[in-house]
XYZ file of C-alpha atoms in Angstrom:
668
model
C 18.244 -53.426 22.723
C 18.132 -55.163 19.593
C 22.044 -56.132 19.611
C 21.900 -57.390 23.060
C 18.361 -59.130 23.056
C 17.926 -60.166 19.505
C 21.528 -61.169 18.940
C 21.321 -60.592 14.985
C 24.046 -61.774 12.760
C 23.617 -58.664 10.598
C 22.262 -55.528 11.291
C 22.005 -52.083 9.267
C 20.235 -48.795 9.725
C 18.599 -46.864 7.117
C 17.806 -42.851 7.351
C 15.550 -40.686 5.162
C 17.603 -38.694 2.876
C 16.816 -35.039 3.741
C 15.578 -34.136 0.337
C 12.316 -34.481 -1.870
C 11.886 -37.849 -3.051
C 10.451 -39.278 -6.290
C 6.887 -39.376 -4.495
C 7.212 -35.928 -4.227
C 7.936 -35.105 -7.699
C 4.951 -37.278 -8.886
C 2.760 -35.621 -6.216
C 3.498 -32.246 -4.765
C 1.131 -32.772 -2.039
C 2.634 -35.936 -0.699
C 3.084 -35.600 3.083
C 2.260 -31.874 2.519
C -0.242 -32.193 5.596
C 2.469 -32.996 8.171
C 3.879 -30.544 10.347
C 7.309 -29.214 10.124
C 9.722 -31.357 11.986
C 10.098 -29.880 15.740
C 13.463 -28.465 16.248
C 13.888 -30.811 19.074
C 13.892 -33.836 16.881
C 15.599 -32.246 14.247
C 18.729 -31.729 16.681
C 18.749 -35.210 17.596
C 19.071 -36.661 14.051
C 22.833 -36.253 14.145
C 23.175 -37.651 17.391
C 21.415 -40.583 16.397
C 23.910 -40.927 13.297
C 26.731 -40.356 15.797
C 25.563 -43.235 18.185
C 25.001 -45.609 15.421
C 28.453 -45.177 13.913
C 29.897 -45.444 17.370
C 28.164 -49.072 17.206
C 30.076 -49.627 14.034
C 26.506 -50.213 12.440
C 26.487 -49.528 8.493
C 24.118 -46.496 7.739
C 22.245 -46.582 4.185
C 20.437 -43.651 2.826
C 19.899 -42.508 -0.848
C 18.946 -39.084 -2.118
C 15.401 -39.278 -3.780
C 14.403 -42.301 -1.748
C 12.771 -42.790 1.700
C 14.338 -44.976 4.264
C 11.501 -47.716 3.473
C 12.724 -47.794 0.060
C 16.453 -48.760 0.879
C 14.897 -51.088 3.727
C 13.048 -52.636 1.007
C 16.073 -52.860 -1.285
C 18.416 -54.519 1.707
C 15.678 -57.064 2.422
C 15.611 -58.299 -1.414
C 19.241 -58.767 -1.362
C 19.408 -60.433 1.725
C 16.681 -62.634 0.558
C 18.527 -63.409 -2.424
C 21.358 -64.773 -0.329
C 19.134 -66.963 1.751
C 19.257 -64.711 5.071
C 16.113 -63.939 6.969
C 15.410 -60.424 7.582
C 13.486 -58.681 10.598
C 12.659 -55.135 9.692
C 12.211 -53.271 13.119
C 9.930 -50.262 12.446
C 6.596 -49.171 13.740
C 5.615 -47.858 10.231
C 2.825 -49.929 8.804
C 4.033 -49.428 5.162
C 6.717 -51.968 5.769
C 4.151 -54.655 6.302
C 4.162 -54.963 2.373
C 7.452 -56.460 2.451
C 6.585 -59.445 4.852
C 6.956 -62.740 2.987
C 8.355 -66.213 3.977
C 11.818 -64.753 4.468
C 11.092 -61.321 5.852
C 9.296 -60.207 9.172
C 8.429 -57.102 10.670
C 8.892 -56.439 14.376
C 7.136 -53.379 15.999
C 9.604 -53.351 19.137
C 7.780 -51.133 21.669
C 4.931 -53.180 21.099
C 6.782 -56.518 20.818
C 4.520 -57.743 17.993
C 6.038 -59.795 15.277
C 4.273 -59.910 11.824
C 4.485 -62.772 9.742
C 2.571 -63.556 6.756
C -0.155 -65.487 8.659
C -0.550 -62.881 11.585
C -0.948 -60.151 8.817
C -3.620 -62.260 6.878
C -5.468 -62.911 10.363
C -5.361 -59.257 11.559
C -5.758 -57.326 8.334
C -7.518 -60.047 6.280
C -5.290 -59.381 3.150
C -2.028 -60.736 2.248
C 1.201 -58.646 2.698
C 1.315 -58.227 -1.010
C -2.341 -56.949 -1.016
C -1.578 -54.240 1.546
C -0.688 -51.724 -1.140
C -4.098 -52.562 -3.041
C -5.848 -51.924 0.362
C -4.011 -48.483 1.127
C -4.437 -47.299 -2.502
C -8.291 -47.363 -1.880
C -8.322 -46.095 1.668
C -5.342 -43.482 1.579
C -3.099 -42.790 4.382
C -3.707 -39.167 6.101
C -0.350 -39.086 7.642
C 1.225 -39.257 4.285
C -1.545 -37.238 2.594
C -1.930 -39.968 0.271
C -5.660 -39.506 -1.092
C -7.219 -42.735 -1.731
C -10.766 -43.103 -3.225
C -13.256 -40.683 -1.563
C -15.645 -42.414 0.427
C -14.060 -45.951 0.313
C -13.180 -46.963 4.085
C -11.117 -49.686 5.445
C -14.225 -52.278 5.714
C -15.231 -51.408 2.238
C -11.756 -51.709 0.877
C -10.956 -55.023 2.680
C -14.203 -56.626 1.096
C -13.156 -55.425 -2.263
C -9.658 -56.574 -2.351
C -10.490 -59.659 -0.738
C -12.897 -60.391 -3.768
C -11.286 -59.157 -6.825
C -7.393 -59.465 -5.550
C -5.776 -56.593 -6.532
C -6.479 -52.884 -7.430
C -5.857 -53.825 -11.453
C -8.344 -56.651 -11.247
C -10.877 -54.596 -9.455
C -10.918 -51.835 -12.145
C -10.805 -54.476 -14.909
C -13.983 -55.685 -13.288
C -15.633 -52.615 -12.171
C -19.113 -53.480 -13.841
C -19.463 -56.180 -11.119
C -19.507 -53.590 -8.304
C -23.130 -52.100 -7.766
C -24.661 -48.835 -6.809
C -22.776 -45.658 -5.537
C -19.855 -47.475 -4.803
C -19.019 -48.194 -8.124
C -19.539 -44.562 -8.844
C -17.215 -43.571 -6.174
C -14.410 -45.799 -7.522
C -14.827 -44.670 -11.134
C -14.636 -41.055 -9.899
C -11.540 -42.180 -7.653
C -9.645 -44.010 -10.522
C -7.005 -41.773 -11.025
C -6.278 -41.143 -7.308
C -6.384 -44.903 -6.582
C -3.583 -45.821 -9.093
C -1.793 -42.637 -8.071
C -2.059 -43.829 -4.309
C -0.826 -47.313 -5.139
C 2.316 -45.712 -6.717
C 3.013 -43.505 -3.801
C 2.591 -46.447 -0.971
C 4.483 -48.889 -3.048
C 7.801 -49.340 -1.559
C 10.752 -49.494 -4.198
C 12.879 -52.729 -3.807
C 15.764 -51.680 -6.394
C 17.425 -48.337 -5.066
C 20.451 -48.037 -6.826
C 22.786 -48.425 -3.676
C 26.134 -50.275 -3.292
C 25.868 -52.833 -0.633
C 27.487 -55.992 0.377
C 25.134 -57.631 2.875
C 28.357 -59.119 4.481
C 29.417 -55.767 5.391
C 26.429 -55.787 7.581
C 27.822 -58.473 9.851
C 27.717 -57.599 13.329
C 31.089 -57.081 14.846
C 32.890 -55.416 17.674
C 31.852 -51.893 18.404
C 33.937 -48.961 19.327
C 33.297 -49.267 23.114
C 35.489 -46.160 24.225
C 33.671 -44.063 21.644
C 30.217 -45.158 22.514
C 30.886 -44.407 26.361
C 32.170 -40.994 25.386
C 28.983 -40.320 23.322
C 26.931 -41.667 25.896
C 28.578 -39.677 28.526
C 28.111 -36.623 26.613
C 24.377 -37.391 26.205
C 24.060 -38.626 29.556
C 22.747 -41.894 29.088
C 23.605 -43.313 32.498
C 21.821 -46.659 32.069
C 23.169 -47.529 28.712
C 26.736 -46.336 30.135
C 26.113 -49.237 33.012
C 25.156 -51.842 30.454
C 28.351 -51.087 28.715
C 30.752 -51.431 31.878
C 31.280 -54.866 33.298
C 30.805 -55.037 37.043
C 34.220 -56.760 37.409
C 36.928 -55.025 39.323
C 40.049 -54.848 37.038
C 42.354 -53.802 40.058
C 42.766 -56.169 43.026
C 41.159 -54.647 46.113
C 41.751 -55.143 49.740
C 38.418 -54.617 51.677
C 38.267 -55.644 55.244
C 35.659 -55.782 58.056
C 36.592 -54.721 61.484
C 35.193 -56.636 64.469
C 37.431 -56.887 67.234
C 39.110 -54.063 69.492
C 42.787 -55.226 68.447
C 41.952 -54.636 64.703
C 40.258 -51.493 65.390
C 43.045 -49.963 67.529
C 45.660 -50.913 64.939
C 43.233 -49.033 62.387
C 42.899 -45.997 64.861
C 46.398 -45.951 65.109
C 46.645 -45.642 61.044
C 43.959 -43.338 60.946
C 45.503 -41.077 63.519
C 49.033 -40.540 61.612
C 47.473 -40.395 58.131
C 47.513 -37.005 56.253
C 44.078 -37.757 54.688
C 41.199 -40.146 55.062
C 38.318 -40.997 53.505
C 35.146 -41.866 55.454
C 31.699 -42.699 54.831
C 28.615 -43.576 57.117
C 26.301 -46.377 56.666
C 23.030 -45.363 58.487
C 19.360 -46.156 58.712
C 17.838 -43.257 57.131
C 18.553 -40.695 54.153
C 17.606 -37.835 56.606
C 20.874 -37.088 58.513
C 18.648 -35.294 61.306
C 16.774 -38.777 61.899
C 19.614 -41.109 60.658
C 21.293 -43.764 63.170
C 25.002 -44.772 62.387
C 25.093 -48.649 61.511
C 28.607 -48.581 60.541
C 31.685 -46.429 59.341
C 34.310 -46.958 56.593
C 37.709 -45.555 56.116
C 40.290 -45.464 53.173
C 43.710 -44.275 53.626
C 44.684 -45.214 49.969
C 43.076 -46.220 46.630
C 41.980 -49.823 46.500
C 41.978 -50.563 50.265
C 39.231 -49.880 53.161
C 38.103 -50.952 56.149
C 34.393 -51.301 57.452
C 33.432 -51.095 61.174
C 30.017 -52.580 61.891
C 28.353 -51.281 64.761
C 24.589 -51.686 64.838
C 23.750 -54.538 62.332
C 20.576 -56.015 63.937
C 19.259 -59.224 62.097
C 19.139 -62.479 63.173
C 22.559 -64.151 63.358
C 24.332 -60.961 62.859
C 27.957 -61.102 64.257
C 29.450 -59.648 67.232
C 30.265 -56.137 66.695
C 32.172 -53.314 68.528
C 30.359 -51.345 70.870
C 29.192 -48.004 69.014
C 30.212 -45.458 72.215
C 33.611 -47.037 72.352
C 34.475 -46.658 68.534
C 32.969 -43.246 68.473
C 34.838 -42.032 71.558
C 38.342 -43.527 69.729
C 37.497 -41.764 66.666
C 36.473 -38.618 68.230
C 40.034 -36.894 68.331
C 40.730 -38.212 65.014
C 37.510 -37.232 63.469
C 38.144 -33.640 65.266
C 41.780 -33.144 64.175
C 41.904 -30.480 61.486
C 45.301 -31.189 60.644
C 43.875 -34.684 58.915
C 42.294 -33.850 55.625
C 38.833 -35.552 55.351
C 37.538 -36.714 52.099
C 33.774 -37.814 51.496
C 30.940 -37.958 48.940
C 28.292 -35.575 50.237
C 30.161 -35.475 53.310
C 27.772 -32.736 54.809
C 25.655 -35.780 55.656
C 28.277 -37.508 57.585
C 29.183 -33.872 59.284
C 25.601 -33.840 60.585
C 25.093 -37.323 61.685
C 28.423 -37.128 63.407
C 27.742 -34.022 64.923
C 24.374 -35.583 66.660
C 26.870 -38.171 67.986
C 28.793 -35.153 69.580
C 31.596 -35.088 67.273
C 32.380 -31.989 65.519
C 34.151 -33.117 62.226
C 37.187 -31.162 61.268
C 39.225 -30.857 58.470
C 36.450 -31.267 55.705
C 38.757 -30.908 52.356
C 37.383 -32.698 49.619
C 33.970 -33.620 48.386
C 33.374 -35.709 45.203
C 29.919 -34.783 44.774
C 30.750 -30.942 44.666
C 33.746 -31.485 42.798
C 31.827 -32.998 40.112
C 29.367 -30.013 40.455
C 32.004 -27.423 40.021
C 33.464 -29.213 37.053
C 30.122 -29.687 35.258
C 27.177 -27.911 36.997
C 24.797 -28.613 34.034
C 24.958 -32.631 34.582
C 21.515 -34.141 35.827
C 23.144 -35.587 39.068
C 26.127 -35.839 41.037
C 25.779 -39.203 42.837
C 28.785 -41.583 43.193
C 27.778 -44.321 41.113
C 27.442 -41.818 38.098
C 30.700 -40.160 38.921
C 32.409 -43.433 39.050
C 31.138 -44.323 35.679
C 32.301 -41.241 34.291
C 35.921 -40.810 35.667
C 36.764 -44.310 36.328
C 34.351 -46.527 33.929
C 33.591 -48.195 37.280
C 30.174 -49.788 37.881
C 29.175 -49.603 41.438
C 26.853 -51.484 43.412
C 23.415 -49.690 43.888
C 22.214 -49.101 47.353
C 18.712 -50.717 46.265
C 20.607 -53.916 45.569
C 21.171 -54.193 49.266
C 18.223 -52.531 50.613
C 15.507 -53.683 47.986
C 12.673 -51.516 46.645
C 9.201 -50.231 47.614
C 7.573 -51.910 50.442
C 10.167 -54.739 50.554
C 13.046 -52.377 51.244
C 14.857 -52.760 54.403
C 17.260 -50.371 56.315
C 20.874 -50.879 56.548
C 21.020 -52.433 59.905
C 19.071 -55.355 58.591
C 21.663 -56.092 55.937
C 24.103 -58.871 56.397
C 27.528 -57.602 57.378
C 29.325 -59.531 54.827
C 27.244 -57.801 52.011
C 28.041 -54.412 53.478
C 31.600 -54.728 53.807
C 32.466 -54.408 50.085
C 29.498 -52.001 49.387
C 30.803 -49.635 52.341
C 34.598 -49.837 51.704
C 34.017 -49.390 48.033
C 32.070 -45.732 48.736
C 35.260 -44.850 50.677
C 37.646 -46.022 48.110
C 36.039 -44.759 44.930
C 36.247 -41.286 46.649
C 40.190 -41.297 46.898
C 40.316 -42.711 43.555
C 38.327 -39.843 42.070
C 40.155 -37.348 44.043
C 43.404 -38.226 42.284
C 41.698 -37.386 38.845
C 39.227 -34.428 39.875
C 41.656 -32.351 41.865
C 44.077 -32.348 39.161
C 41.211 -31.302 36.737
C 39.917 -28.522 38.957
C 43.237 -27.137 39.049
C 44.032 -27.350 35.248
C 40.566 -25.631 34.532
C 41.224 -22.765 37.151
C 38.329 -23.944 39.401
C 40.524 -24.782 42.420
C 39.881 -21.523 44.149
C 36.094 -21.720 43.443
C 36.174 -25.207 45.041
C 38.298 -24.964 48.002
C 37.839 -21.224 48.902
C 33.796 -21.146 48.345
C 32.034 -24.316 48.000
C 33.891 -26.280 50.414
C 33.392 -23.762 53.060
C 29.894 -23.125 52.434
C 29.373 -26.796 52.920
C 29.787 -26.301 56.682
C 27.623 -23.269 56.537
C 24.784 -24.998 55.038
C 25.230 -28.020 57.525
C 25.006 -25.575 60.657
C 21.798 -24.078 58.838
C 20.178 -27.384 58.315
C 20.821 -28.354 61.939
C 19.690 -25.185 63.320
C 16.444 -25.754 61.516
C 13.424 -23.415 61.428
C 10.517 -23.161 64.037
C 6.722 -23.386 62.880
C 3.713 -22.353 64.877
C 1.702 -25.977 64.779
C -1.370 -24.304 66.484
C -1.393 -21.658 64.054
C -1.200 -24.071 60.996
C -3.857 -26.490 62.975
C -6.167 -23.410 63.084
C -5.380 -22.581 59.418
C -6.197 -26.023 58.354
C -9.775 -25.788 59.741
C -10.333 -22.205 57.932
C -9.014 -23.495 54.787
C -11.169 -26.861 55.112
C -14.203 -24.411 55.654
C -13.184 -22.243 52.695
C -13.046 -25.424 50.478
C -16.352 -26.210 51.506
C -17.810 -23.034 50.513
C -16.197 -23.150 47.469
C -17.239 -26.672 46.714
C -20.871 -25.530 47.288
C -20.202 -22.728 44.877
C -18.976 -24.974 42.375
C -22.123 -27.450 42.633
C -24.189 -24.498 42.311
C -22.826 -23.307 38.938
C -22.375 -26.652 37.708
C -26.026 -27.621 38.417
C -25.249 -30.650 40.075
C -22.568 -32.615 42.398
C -19.806 -34.328 40.929
C -16.241 -35.441 42.023
C -14.349 -32.018 41.261
C -11.029 -34.011 41.347
C -12.066 -36.154 38.644
C -10.778 -34.765 35.254
C -13.374 -36.965 33.306
C -16.455 -35.705 35.428
C -15.058 -32.143 35.326
C -14.754 -32.580 31.427
C -18.053 -33.511 31.095
C -19.689 -30.562 32.993
C -17.440 -28.033 31.520
C -17.626 -29.269 27.858
C -20.796 -31.270 27.290
C -22.974 -30.007 29.870
C -21.978 -26.312 29.978
C -20.697 -26.345 26.140
C -17.666 -24.384 26.929
C -15.180 -24.364 24.112
C -12.677 -27.345 24.034
C -8.871 -25.818 24.018
C -6.903 -28.684 23.949
C -7.136 -32.488 24.341
C -5.436 -35.342 25.944
C -5.344 -38.951 25.441
C -8.603 -39.618 27.609
C -10.456 -36.375 26.172
C -10.551 -32.701 26.675
C -8.054 -31.167 28.814
C -8.975 -29.512 32.382
C -5.357 -28.251 33.151
C -5.024 -24.895 34.640
C -3.995 -23.220 31.537
C -7.289 -24.514 29.876
C -9.266 -23.392 32.776
C -7.668 -19.804 32.738
C -8.532 -19.292 28.833
C -12.177 -20.307 29.260
C -12.746 -18.711 32.741
C -14.019 -15.527 30.966
C -16.875 -17.277 29.553
C -18.134 -18.779 32.813
C -17.816 -18.738 36.567
C -17.226 -22.208 37.193
C -13.792 -22.668 35.824
C -12.590 -19.773 38.245
C -13.856 -21.636 40.974
C -12.329 -24.896 40.079
C -8.736 -22.942 39.776
C -9.538 -21.214 43.509
C -10.702 -24.865 44.789
C -7.367 -26.632 43.387
C -5.333 -23.771 44.841
C -6.671 -23.792 48.349
C -6.385 -27.710 48.056
C -2.739 -27.583 46.898
C -2.025 -24.945 49.712
C -3.672 -27.278 52.467
C -2.092 -30.505 51.583
C 1.321 -29.370 50.550
C 2.094 -26.993 53.255
C -0.517 -26.401 55.798
C -1.115 -30.103 56.731
C 2.150 -31.386 55.740
C 4.481 -29.121 57.528
C 3.559 -29.879 61.098
C 4.064 -33.800 60.050
C 7.657 -33.097 59.176
C 8.699 -31.356 62.426
C 11.458 -33.386 63.963
C 10.510 -34.992 67.185
C 13.791 -34.549 68.839
C 14.261 -30.951 68.307
C 10.777 -29.501 67.532
C 12.020 -27.837 64.290
C 11.560 -28.308 60.624
C 15.010 -29.255 59.138
C 15.390 -28.811 55.245
C 18.286 -29.919 52.956
C 20.053 -27.173 51.458
C 21.289 -28.460 48.030
C 24.652 -27.113 46.672
C 24.880 -29.568 43.700
C 21.355 -29.335 41.930
C 21.015 -25.832 39.824
C 22.826 -25.132 36.893
C 23.030 -21.496 37.895
C 24.805 -21.983 41.203
C 22.029 -20.969 43.341
C 20.907 -23.232 46.306
C 17.991 -24.963 46.252
C 15.878 -26.563 49.094
C 14.303 -29.962 49.790
C 12.345 -32.051 52.263
C 10.697 -29.639 52.673
C 11.425 -27.074 50.112
C 11.595 -23.664 52.052
C 12.454 -21.888 48.744
C 8.884 -22.281 47.625
C 6.572 -21.120 50.288
C 3.919 -19.085 48.616
C 3.628 -15.405 48.777
C 1.913 -14.089 45.713
C -1.554 -14.636 47.249
C -3.268 -13.781 50.583
C -3.582 -17.415 51.324
C 0.128 -17.930 50.667
C 1.140 -15.100 52.901
C -1.038 -16.732 55.572
C 1.153 -19.784 55.550
C 4.164 -17.573 55.876
C 3.236 -16.251 59.016
C 3.440 -19.865 60.370
C 7.372 -19.485 60.367
C 8.769 -18.061 63.499
C 12.072 -16.287 63.516
C 14.275 -16.872 66.955
C 17.490 -15.516 68.073
C 15.735 -13.028 70.308
C 13.627 -11.198 67.990
C 10.963 -9.778 69.750
C 7.386 -8.936 67.729
C 5.213 -6.480 69.618
C 2.775 -6.431 66.689
C 0.428 -9.379 66.326
C 0.555 -8.795 62.603
C 3.004 -11.203 61.358
C 3.430 -9.458 58.159
C 5.839 -6.964 60.078
C 8.453 -9.696 60.739
C 10.773 -8.427 57.955
C 11.127 -5.167 59.030
C 11.380 -6.236 62.754
C 14.100 -8.646 62.220
C 15.971 -5.722 59.886
C 15.149 -3.461 63.237
C 16.936 -6.084 65.398
C 19.897 -6.407 62.762
C 20.461 -2.665 62.993
C 20.706 -2.316 66.603
C 18.627 0.565 66.874
C 16.631 0.062 69.952
C 13.904 2.683 69.094
C 13.192 0.585 65.935
C 12.687 -2.499 68.086
C 10.176 -1.114 70.509
C 8.429 0.893 67.665
C 4.904 -0.345 66.156
C 4.644 -0.596 62.521
C 1.049 0.094 62.060
C 1.196 3.466 60.290
C 2.647 3.599 56.729
C 4.834 6.706 57.827
C 6.611 4.538 60.229
C 6.984 2.016 57.972
C 8.668 4.466 55.365
C 10.918 5.875 57.890
C 11.910 2.739 59.392
C 12.930 1.401 55.579
C 14.633 4.620 54.808
C 16.965 4.531 57.994
C 17.731 0.770 57.505
C 18.682 1.126 53.865
C 19.961 4.331 54.040
C 17.463 6.140 51.167
C 15.329 9.202 51.381
C 11.817 8.329 52.364
C 10.603 9.694 49.042
C 12.388 6.550 47.492
C 10.516 4.030 49.931
C 7.051 2.870 48.419
C 4.450 1.472 50.654
C 4.984 -1.898 49.303
């Protein structure tokens, strides 16, 4: 950020050397109160070195000294050569170095400290900061200072006497208890001044001209950034310009389309990508479709762009009827990114996409399952050093976002064509890498066929009993009111239960319960804290119950019916193949793998899910569903007709289905 925004002529980075300094030798307790460096931070230091060196920035450190001492030495050398210095740090110790050629930039706060600003804010000059700190001390570094002297008093003393030395030479002019405190703290005061004074003559070999900003190792930097998954920084390093000439065309008339359809029908493989109106494939309408037959060339067929002044476009029905035999031809290999999405959208248009062969998203996942995400932009950056246009650049963000049908066709052509083209470019690299790493079988025989199974599951959807959930919502509302009244009774007053500040007041000020941990705004009221203090009072337990009921009601009971697709009357989740590093599936929008089961309230929610495919449930008790499904699967008619109200029947049924003795079956 400094290189790109501040554009310095010279730059250097200084690190603390991992060994005791001269300050530790003089005062063994220096920084003794600091917590040990967390492992998470310790592990990042070598990575910081690696990044800095990839930038070709010189690094300075010296055993026995801190980074601030080295910075002081470099700034002194630079000043002698007439070079203005900006020290970038959040450490207040560096403010003592400020003079007419040295400034301090606190970059996160965007504050530049100069001599006048320091005098205004601290009421002392930069050179007097060490005298001020000698009196006040520094708790973060365990610098003792003078006991009983605070910042206000110290500032007044330094302003009056100018320096610590002059203060103690004129101590007789200080009256009362303050004089006694200063006398008692004389030794600590001068010790503290030595500890806080930065060294400006560290014995290091340095030629300031070696710090001149030059070219950095872009390839090494990209390699490091990819290793660390610094997505934004990677994008900033890579230019948007296309090095290779591309041939992207829009298809607007029948003649052009018939020619393209002829090429598609004879092609051994095609890459396709749909532009639609929504991210949910069960609700999305096709706006256009792009095809690529070879790298660096692609076609976009706009079908439903509907803004004012939109060009004449081909009729969607006509185009899809022509494409149907091509898309359903299993002999033509189909390539795509998250092609499951396209499969579902096309299926809703009556097209059964066949010949699905390669998905760049799944290939990326198989090659590196620990990656944070596998979207096309990131994969293109990783494998092709190519920066794609983000979807948000077309649609906008937030409330101002529009759907794809409202975006100008001329802007969508290069975007849509690029999506189809990039997949083919990636395939050339990724298919080879899959084979070289012995992952081809996993990709082609397991993951790609699974994609089609998941698509079918998503389209089938899940039936929920909306009437049951409506009744359950009323039950939970009643239970919430009961718990709310209980909370007010034990609190001794009404208050906003959802306000951490008000709850904190009740728990820790009014009821005097112990504070377990704190946040920036005060004592924490997290569930972890409430569990710890629940033994001491009834109220924390009630708050936990209230939150749980509220969460279940808002997350599931009230939300699930709103997510039912109006066309199908079912919930359609998305089963994600490329999310978990362990290889298991995840589910989203809604997450059907996270429906509660451990509590009775959670189990009530599970009863809203209705299995279909001909299973008949004689018992009104929904907790019997699993056994009845198993009975149905087993094909045993007697089991289908059985009532499962008796534990012995449960035991016998389970033993028959699972092929174990009844003694091995527990009531659970």
